[in-house]
mmCIF file of C-alpha atoms in Angstrom:
data_model
loop_
_atom_site.group_PDB
_atom_site.id
_atom_site.type_symbol
_atom_site.label_atom_id
_atom_site.label_comp_id
_atom_site.label_asym_id
_atom_site.label_seq_id
_atom_site.Cartn_x
_atom_site.Cartn_y
_atom_site.Cartn_z
ATOM 1 C CA TYR A 179 12.105 -4.037 7.108
ATOM 2 C CA LYS A 180 9.166 -6.476 7.321
ATOM 3 C CA ASP A 181 8.320 -9.429 4.891
ATOM 4 C CA LEU A 182 4.895 -10.505 3.772
ATOM 5 C CA ASP A 183 3.109 -12.491 6.148
ATOM 6 C CA PRO A 184 2.500 -16.067 5.470
ATOM 7 C CA PHE A 185 -0.352 -16.874 3.130
ATOM 8 C CA SER A 186 -2.662 -20.076 3.151
ATOM 9 C CA GLY A 187 -5.701 -18.903 1.150
ATOM 10 C CA GLN A 188 -7.140 -21.217 -1.500
ATOM 11 C CA ASP A 189 -9.759 -18.737 -2.905
ATOM 12 C CA LYS A 190 -8.451 -17.926 -6.510
ATOM 13 C CA PHE A 191 -9.061 -14.289 -5.931
ATOM 14 C CA GLY A 192 -7.070 -14.421 -2.766
ATOM 15 C CA VAL A 193 -4.350 -16.157 -4.566
ATOM 16 C CA ALA A 194 -4.267 -13.604 -7.260
ATOM 17 C CA GLY A 195 -4.063 -10.740 -4.635
ATOM 18 C CA ARG A 196 -1.176 -12.399 -2.978
ATOM 19 C CA ARG A 197 0.709 -12.848 -6.208
ATOM 20 C CA ALA A 198 0.325 -8.973 -6.883
ATOM 21 C CA GLU A 199 1.554 -8.345 -3.444
ATOM 22 C CA GLU A 200 4.512 -10.571 -4.015
ATOM 23 C CA GLN A 201 5.269 -8.905 -7.269
ATOM 24 C CA MET A 202 5.268 -5.657 -5.539
ATOM 25 C CA ALA A 203 7.347 -6.656 -2.728
ATOM 26 C CA PHE A 204 9.798 -7.805 -5.210
ATOM 27 C CA TYR A 205 9.945 -4.609 -7.092
ATOM 28 C CA LEU A 206 10.517 -2.669 -3.844
ATOM 29 C CA ARG A 207 13.126 -5.135 -2.519
ATOM 30 C CA ARG A 208 14.993 -4.856 -5.902
ATOM 31 C CA PHE A 209 15.158 -1.015 -6.126
ATOM 32 C CA PHE A 210 15.381 -0.011 -2.605
ATOM 33 C CA SER A 211 17.065 -2.887 -0.607
ATOM 34 C CA GLY A 212 20.319 -0.905 -0.696
ATOM 35 C CA SER A 213 18.741 2.500 -0.207
ATOM 36 C CA ALA A 214 19.683 4.485 2.851
ATOM 37 C CA GLU A 215 16.555 6.446 2.510
ATOM 38 C CA VAL A 216 13.740 4.012 2.094
ATOM 39 C CA ASP A 217 12.354 1.205 4.399
ATOM 40 C CA VAL A 218 9.592 -1.029 3.429
ATOM 41 C CA LEU A 219 7.104 -2.858 5.683
ATOM 42 C CA ASN A 220 5.059 -5.413 3.880
ATOM 43 C CA SER A 221 1.587 -6.803 5.078
ATOM 44 C CA LEU A 222 1.119 -4.335 7.861
ATOM 45 C CA ARG A 223 -2.218 -4.755 9.610
ATOM 46 C CA ILE A 224 -3.084 -2.401 12.543
ATOM 47 C CA GLU A 225 -6.060 -1.938 14.777
ATOM 48 C CA LEU A 226 -7.291 1.120 16.687
ATOM 49 C CA GLY A 227 -10.641 1.759 18.427
ATOM 50 C CA GLY A 228 -12.303 -1.234 16.813
ATOM 51 C CA GLU A 229 -11.028 -0.292 13.303
ATOM 52 C CA VAL A 230 -8.667 -2.116 11.048
ATOM 53 C CA ALA A 231 -6.202 -1.052 8.401
ATOM 54 C CA GLN A 232 -4.528 -3.773 6.349
ATOM 55 C CA MET A 233 -1.780 -2.102 4.322
ATOM 56 C CA ASP A 234 -0.128 -4.041 1.607
ATOM 57 C CA HIS A 235 3.123 -2.002 1.632
ATOM 58 C CA LEU A 236 4.136 0.891 3.836
ATOM 59 C CA VAL A 237 7.160 2.986 2.672
ATOM 60 C CA LEU A 238 9.176 5.024 5.146
ATOM 61 C CA HIS A 239 11.342 7.840 3.726
ATOM 62 C CA PRO A 240 13.058 11.068 5.148
ATOM 63 C CA PHE A 241 10.033 13.134 4.331
ATOM 64 C CA GLY A 242 7.166 10.950 5.412
ATOM 65 C CA LEU A 243 5.214 7.664 4.861
ATOM 66 C CA LEU A 244 3.657 6.198 1.659
ATOM 67 C CA ILE A 245 1.063 3.457 1.296
ATOM 68 C CA VAL A 246 1.103 1.235 -1.616
ATOM 69 C CA GLU A 247 -2.038 -0.807 -2.457
ATOM 70 C CA SER A 248 -1.391 -3.589 -4.711
ATOM 71 C CA LYS A 249 -4.322 -4.531 -6.979
ATOM 72 C CA SER A 250 -4.419 -7.928 -8.995
ATOM 73 C CA VAL A 251 -5.866 -7.063 -12.547
ATOM 74 C CA VAL A 252 -6.095 -9.888 -15.109
ATOM 75 C CA ASP A 253 -7.915 -7.841 -17.693
ATOM 76 C CA SER A 254 -8.155 -4.259 -17.138
ATOM 77 C CA VAL A 255 -9.635 -1.463 -14.684
ATOM 78 C CA GLN A 256 -11.552 1.396 -15.998
ATOM 79 C CA ILE A 257 -11.477 4.653 -13.958
ATOM 80 C CA GLU A 258 -14.448 6.957 -14.551
ATOM 81 C CA SER A 259 -14.095 10.757 -14.211
ATOM 82 C CA ASP A 260 -16.492 10.718 -11.226
ATOM 83 C CA GLY A 261 -14.083 8.406 -9.266
ATOM 84 C CA GLN A 262 -15.758 5.173 -9.976
ATOM 85 C CA TRP A 263 -13.775 2.184 -10.616
ATOM 86 C CA ILE A 264 -14.914 -0.764 -12.982
ATOM 87 C CA ARG A 265 -12.967 -4.085 -13.275
ATOM 88 C CA TRP A 266 -13.183 -5.780 -16.514
ATOM 89 C CA PHE A 267 -12.794 -9.657 -16.832
ATOM 90 C CA ASN A 268 -13.766 -11.707 -19.816
ATOM 91 C CA ASN A 269 -15.435 -8.731 -21.363
ATOM 92 C CA HIS A 270 -17.756 -8.563 -18.280
ATOM 93 C CA PRO A 271 -17.662 -5.123 -16.102
ATOM 94 C CA GLN A 272 -17.960 -5.109 -12.454
ATOM 95 C CA GLY A 273 -17.836 -2.399 -10.091
ATOM 96 C CA MET A 274 -15.264 -2.181 -7.359
ATOM 97 C CA ARG A 275 -14.419 -0.109 -4.421
ATOM 98 C CA SER A 276 -11.835 2.789 -5.066
ATOM 99 C CA PRO A 277 -8.390 1.436 -3.967
ATOM 100 C CA ILE A 278 -7.414 5.111 -3.752
ATOM 101 C CA THR A 279 -10.108 5.885 -1.102
ATOM 102 C CA GLN A 280 -9.275 2.525 0.596
ATOM 103 C CA ALA A 281 -5.458 3.456 0.793
ATOM 104 C CA ARG A 282 -6.663 6.944 2.220
ATOM 105 C CA MET A 283 -8.620 5.327 4.847
ATOM 106 C CA GLN A 284 -5.792 3.307 5.716
ATOM 107 C CA ALA A 285 -3.460 6.370 6.009
ATOM 108 C CA MET A 286 -6.030 8.029 8.269
ATOM 109 C CA LEU A 287 -5.858 5.148 10.769
ATOM 110 C CA LEU A 288 -2.253 4.807 10.433
ATOM 111 C CA LYS A 289 -1.815 8.600 11.345
ATOM 112 C CA ALA A 290 -4.090 8.310 14.150
ATOM 113 C CA LEU A 291 -2.211 5.460 15.676
ATOM 114 C CA LEU A 292 1.107 7.324 15.248
ATOM 115 C CA ASP A 293 -0.359 10.484 16.780
ATOM 116 C CA LYS A 294 -1.472 8.495 19.873
ATOM 117 C CA ALA A 295 2.042 7.023 20.234
ATOM 118 C CA VAL A 296 4.070 10.198 20.021
ATOM 119 C CA LYS A 297 4.622 12.728 22.835
ATOM 120 C CA GLN A 298 5.078 15.719 20.533
ATOM 121 C CA GLU A 299 1.839 16.901 19.081
ATOM 122 C CA GLY A 300 1.500 17.485 15.394
ATOM 123 C CA VAL A 301 4.622 15.684 14.309
ATOM 124 C CA PHE A 302 3.061 13.789 11.535
ATOM 125 C CA ASP A 303 0.892 16.771 10.490
ATOM 126 C CA ARG A 304 4.090 18.212 9.057
ATOM 127 C CA LEU A 305 5.094 14.913 7.140
ATOM 128 C CA GLN A 306 3.900 13.621 3.839
ATOM 129 C CA LEU A 307 1.353 10.802 3.871
ATOM 130 C CA ASP A 308 0.866 9.676 0.416
ATOM 131 C CA VAL A 309 -0.776 6.695 -1.413
ATOM 132 C CA LEU A 310 -0.163 4.920 -4.518
ATOM 133 C CA VAL A 311 -2.299 2.287 -6.163
ATOM 134 C CA ALA A 312 -0.249 -0.469 -8.074
ATOM 135 C CA ILE A 313 -2.015 -2.250 -10.872
ATOM 136 C CA SER A 314 -0.423 -5.772 -11.488
ATOM 137 C CA ASP A 315 1.910 -5.998 -14.480
ATOM 138 C CA GLN A 316 -0.516 -7.995 -16.668
ATOM 139 C CA GLY A 317 -3.521 -5.661 -16.024
ATOM 140 C CA ARG A 318 -4.444 -2.652 -18.321
ATOM 141 C CA ILE A 319 -5.534 0.956 -17.025
ATOM 142 C CA GLN A 320 -8.288 2.643 -18.759
ATOM 143 C CA TRP A 321 -7.985 6.206 -17.635
ATOM 144 C CA PRO A 322 -10.774 8.749 -17.311
ATOM 145 C CA SER A 323 -11.416 11.421 -19.930
ATOM 146 C CA THR A 324 -9.511 13.906 -17.640
ATOM 147 C CA GLY A 325 -6.303 11.933 -17.864
ATOM 148 C CA PRO A 326 -4.124 9.685 -15.716
ATOM 149 C CA LEU A 327 -4.187 9.933 -11.955
ATOM 150 C CA PRO A 328 -1.108 10.680 -10.058
ATOM 151 C CA GLU A 329 -2.080 8.068 -7.336
ATOM 152 C CA VAL A 330 -2.329 5.193 -9.874
ATOM 153 C CA CYS A 331 0.363 3.439 -11.933
ATOM 154 C CA LYS A 332 1.502 0.058 -13.139
ATOM 155 C CA ALA A 333 3.478 -2.059 -10.392
ATOM 156 C CA ASP A 334 6.910 -1.783 -12.292
ATOM 157 C CA GLN A 335 6.594 1.960 -12.106
ATOM 158 C CA VAL A 336 6.031 2.353 -8.392
ATOM 159 C CA HIS A 337 9.698 2.744 -7.649
ATOM 160 C CA GLU A 338 9.819 5.738 -10.189
ATOM 161 C CA ARG A 339 6.941 7.319 -8.481
ATOM 162 C CA ILE A 340 8.614 6.920 -4.897
ATOM 163 C CA SER A 341 11.871 8.175 -6.251
ATOM 164 C CA GLN A 342 10.049 11.217 -7.870
ATOM 165 C CA LYS A 343 8.213 12.067 -4.449
ATOM 166 C CA LEU A 344 11.510 11.889 -2.635
ATOM 167 C CA GLU A 345 13.161 14.325 -5.252
ATOM 168 C CA GLU A 346 10.108 16.669 -4.981
ATOM 169 C CA ALA A 347 9.944 16.633 -1.271
ATOM 170 C CA ARG A 348 13.728 17.145 -0.922
ATOM 171 C CA ARG A 349 13.306 20.369 -2.899
ATOM 172 C CA ALA A 350 10.556 21.633 -0.682
ATOM 173 C CA ALA A 351 11.441 20.174 2.748
ATOM 174 C CA THR A 352 13.376 21.870 5.622
ATOM 175 C CA ALA A 353 15.521 20.053 8.226
ATOM 176 C CA THR A 354 12.809 20.254 10.868
ATOM 177 C CA VAL A 355 10.247 17.962 8.997
ATOM 178 C CA THR A 356 12.606 15.134 7.890
ATOM 179 C CA LEU A 357 12.654 11.603 9.505
ATOM 180 C CA SER A 358 16.184 10.416 10.520
ATOM 181 C CA VAL A 359 17.357 7.090 10.021
ATOM 182 C CA LYS A 360 17.006 6.563 13.685
ATOM 183 C CA ASN A 361 13.340 7.979 13.719
ATOM 184 C CA ARG A 362 12.415 5.864 10.757
ATOM 185 C CA GLN A 363 13.680 2.627 12.656
ATOM 186 C CA ARG A 364 11.846 3.637 15.776
ATOM 187 C CA ILE A 365 8.690 4.083 13.692
ATOM 188 C CA ALA A 366 9.110 0.791 11.941
ATOM 189 C CA ASP A 367 9.812 -0.989 15.216
ATOM 190 C CA PHE A 368 6.681 0.428 16.851
ATOM 191 C CA LEU A 369 4.629 -0.528 13.775
ATOM 192 C CA CYS A 370 6.007 -4.101 13.626
ATOM 193 C CA ALA A 371 5.127 -4.362 17.491
ATOM 194 C CA MET A 372 1.520 -3.172 16.772
ATOM 195 C CA HIS A 373 1.146 -5.598 13.753
ATOM 196 C CA LYS A 374 -1.906 -7.845 14.296
ATOM 197 C CA PRO A 375 -1.760 -10.806 11.780
ATOM 198 C CA MET A 376 -4.977 -11.880 10.522
ATOM 199 C CA VAL A 377 -5.973 -15.113 12.251
ATOM 200 C CA ARG A 378 -7.486 -17.503 9.781
ATOM 201 C CA PRO A 379 -9.673 -20.401 10.839
ATOM 202 C CA ALA A 380 -7.894 -23.644 11.019
ATOM 203 C CA PRO A 381 -8.878 -26.158 8.367
ATOM 204 C CA THR A 382 -11.342 -28.911 9.352
ATOM 205 C CA ASN A 383 -12.154 -32.379 8.034
ATOM 206 C CA GLU A 384 -15.447 -32.521 9.802
ATOM 207 C CA PRO A 385 -18.460 -33.225 7.164
ATOM 208 C CA VAL A 386 -20.457 -30.282 6.096
ATOM 209 C CA PRO A 387 -23.885 -30.710 7.600
ATOM 210 C CA ALA A 388 -26.635 -31.537 4.860
#
């Protein structure tokens, strides 16, 4: 429904992150472009009350919404039992912010924006609002001792997780809590209208002061 925004970054980490987003967008397009149940918005950035949420990918389906946070991992990520995340690169560990927490914070702002826009109070309280963290294909996941996390998977597994959530929701849902094609289109149109692309400073050829 919405493509990735143009990208002009030069930083190697920014470029790697962009590649992970492109990879995920490709998988979502490949598996769901012909679906009558799944709509995808890539690179959605919203603002509310001075807060900002930058969602890599937002999936709309008959039973709710799902945020996919793409993470570029060259070597591996280690997830501790207490929720800490560690990124490994060239055998060197470095702490990182939990992308699960990051996606959940995005979901909170998204819900607040949608709640503010609709006239019927509590509509989105009855819908699913899930998050998935997609680790790039070349990365490895070191799971905690408690086992794999349901919110985390490799990028090429995301379509399976989405399909699984749809099937689980279909068995549990009632007709009063589903989003019709028309309603999903209205939500997607609204979110596209609310999209605030990041404004990057224009490159300059002025000499750097000594």
